[in-house]
XYZ file of C-alpha atoms in Angstrom:
201
model
C 116.227 100.820 96.866
C 116.455 98.339 94.026
C 116.969 99.691 90.538
C 118.668 98.587 87.335
C 120.478 101.257 85.367
C 122.987 101.120 82.512
C 126.188 102.947 83.448
C 127.974 102.539 80.114
C 130.840 100.316 78.944
C 128.838 97.228 79.934
C 128.475 98.250 83.578
C 125.038 97.908 85.196
C 123.898 99.376 88.514
C 121.823 96.654 90.168
C 120.854 98.380 93.416
C 121.456 101.291 95.766
C 120.765 100.675 99.434
C 121.686 101.439 103.042
C 124.166 98.802 104.181
C 124.661 99.939 107.789
C 122.620 102.144 110.101
C 123.297 102.926 113.752
C 121.157 105.010 116.075
C 121.989 106.465 119.461
C 119.545 107.377 122.213
C 120.725 109.658 125.018
C 118.620 109.715 128.175
C 119.130 112.521 130.681
C 119.001 111.232 134.256
C 118.839 113.152 137.524
C 120.971 111.449 140.228
C 118.705 112.721 143.034
C 115.723 110.924 141.509
C 117.704 107.660 141.612
C 118.639 108.102 145.254
C 122.282 108.588 144.301
C 122.613 104.962 143.182
C 124.933 103.921 140.384
C 122.377 101.424 139.061
C 118.750 101.569 137.977
C 116.105 98.928 137.283
C 117.361 98.333 133.737
C 121.004 97.993 134.798
C 120.032 95.692 137.675
C 117.936 93.391 135.461
C 120.569 93.179 132.702
C 123.349 92.606 135.256
C 121.556 89.521 136.595
C 120.950 88.214 133.072
C 124.588 88.796 132.125
C 125.732 86.781 135.154
C 123.451 83.951 134.050
C 124.795 84.135 130.478
C 128.397 83.930 131.661
C 127.574 81.007 133.973
C 126.390 78.800 131.105
C 128.910 76.273 129.803
C 130.014 77.323 127.291
C 128.925 80.882 127.985
C 126.209 81.966 125.600
C 123.208 84.241 125.162
C 120.200 84.038 127.477
C 116.563 84.991 126.928
C 115.527 88.347 128.366
C 111.792 87.674 128.475
C 111.367 90.419 125.890
C 110.265 89.622 122.316
C 110.739 91.135 118.882
C 107.344 90.651 117.268
C 107.628 92.100 113.773
C 107.758 88.752 111.973
C 105.225 85.969 111.640
C 105.895 84.921 115.213
C 107.483 86.597 118.217
C 111.250 86.155 118.358
C 112.974 86.110 121.766
C 115.459 88.911 122.398
C 118.722 87.555 123.800
C 121.330 89.104 126.080
C 124.854 88.315 124.895
C 127.491 87.312 127.498
C 129.701 90.284 126.518
C 128.828 93.730 125.183
C 131.379 93.610 122.310
C 131.707 97.422 122.300
C 133.812 99.741 124.434
C 131.934 101.892 126.997
C 128.813 99.719 126.722
C 127.986 97.139 129.377
C 125.305 95.004 127.717
C 124.244 93.820 124.250
C 120.686 92.725 123.406
C 120.268 90.923 120.082
C 117.725 89.541 117.654
C 117.704 88.901 113.899
C 117.007 92.579 113.100
C 119.370 94.511 115.389
C 121.761 94.637 118.332
C 121.069 97.155 121.096
C 124.095 98.173 123.167
C 123.246 99.472 126.646
C 125.552 101.722 128.669
C 125.488 101.985 132.473
C 123.498 104.816 134.084
C 124.953 108.299 133.663
C 127.676 107.054 131.285
C 129.456 109.581 129.057
C 128.156 107.789 125.953
C 124.467 107.673 124.944
C 122.547 105.148 127.046
C 121.508 103.105 123.982
C 123.163 102.403 120.636
C 121.166 100.424 118.070
C 123.027 98.643 115.259
C 120.627 97.489 112.541
C 121.589 94.338 110.665
C 122.336 94.672 106.934
C 119.935 91.943 105.787
C 117.092 93.506 107.787
C 117.823 96.935 106.287
C 117.816 95.456 102.794
C 114.542 93.601 103.412
C 112.432 96.393 104.972
C 114.274 99.587 104.015
C 116.038 102.114 106.251
C 113.014 104.237 107.181
C 110.947 101.286 108.396
C 113.987 99.832 110.211
C 114.653 103.189 111.911
C 111.064 103.468 113.164
C 110.914 99.837 114.288
C 114.208 100.096 116.187
C 113.070 103.248 117.992
C 109.776 101.606 118.922
C 111.633 98.551 120.265
C 113.851 100.619 122.569
C 110.934 102.750 123.753
C 108.805 99.659 124.448
C 111.183 97.835 126.774
C 114.635 98.991 127.881
C 113.805 102.697 127.957
C 110.819 102.059 130.237
C 113.156 100.577 132.889
C 115.452 103.625 133.059
C 114.885 105.289 136.419
C 115.397 108.952 137.247
C 114.678 110.329 133.774
C 114.785 114.128 133.858
C 111.209 115.498 133.918
C 109.970 116.933 130.621
C 113.231 116.013 128.837
C 112.668 113.668 125.916
C 115.344 111.100 124.963
C 117.551 112.426 122.156
C 117.717 110.162 119.096
C 120.470 110.588 116.515
C 121.764 108.690 113.509
C 125.359 107.954 114.468
C 126.354 105.931 111.399
C 124.976 105.526 107.889
C 126.737 103.461 105.202
C 125.514 103.470 101.615
C 126.160 100.633 99.186
C 125.832 100.052 95.463
C 125.812 96.693 93.687
C 127.374 96.904 90.224
C 127.795 94.182 87.577
C 129.895 94.147 84.434
C 132.942 95.908 85.899
C 136.377 94.328 85.930
C 138.636 95.936 88.528
C 142.381 96.168 88.030
C 145.210 97.697 90.028
C 144.866 100.902 88.001
C 141.574 101.531 89.845
C 143.134 101.587 93.327
C 143.421 105.391 93.434
C 139.660 105.698 92.911
C 138.877 104.026 96.254
C 138.842 105.922 99.527
C 139.738 104.564 102.952
C 140.050 105.829 106.497
C 143.223 103.798 106.976
C 146.423 105.817 107.392
C 148.455 103.270 105.435
C 147.008 101.669 102.347
C 148.228 98.263 101.255
C 147.404 96.727 97.917
C 147.269 92.984 97.403
C 146.849 91.820 93.860
C 147.892 89.160 91.443
C 149.088 90.542 88.133
C 146.399 92.749 86.611
C 143.537 91.159 88.539
C 142.269 92.011 91.989
C 142.562 89.374 94.702
C 139.308 90.023 96.572
C 140.156 87.457 99.220
C 143.060 89.644 100.394
C 141.520 93.061 99.800
C 140.098 93.539 103.295
């Protein structure tokens, strides 16, 4: 949400927005309905595509045959050569999101959708949430075999990061105690009274 608000002492709030949003989709599967196999149609299709992606020189993404069609023209959805996330086997990507896909009957949710920050900023979190759900339900979810009868997939928001853009504030080392972090050890890198943003990650 874009807004401009005076905060006092020359500081101006330029915008408040969702910077990161991740969704998970758990699908209950019944092994008997899959014939006891450790793979289903989705896993089989993505496995073949992943082999093709890794065989390219240099290894790179390959087209899945599926398209993201929210823009002016349909954009091909690509399968990345590696999943990039522990416990997930595949990663499907386009300009709006990355969908991580776990193997059948994994302990993690079958799908994890990571929405891209620029897409969230452009369309807003509610639209992005609905569009991401529709994308999963339109293609990968339809290929999951052995779904438990009458059990709907469970969607959850697994991560939500909020951001604020502020102008007119000069940060100094005296402000360090006002920042929170999940790190167990905090290191400060600064030059005199100023903040060295290049080293503050």
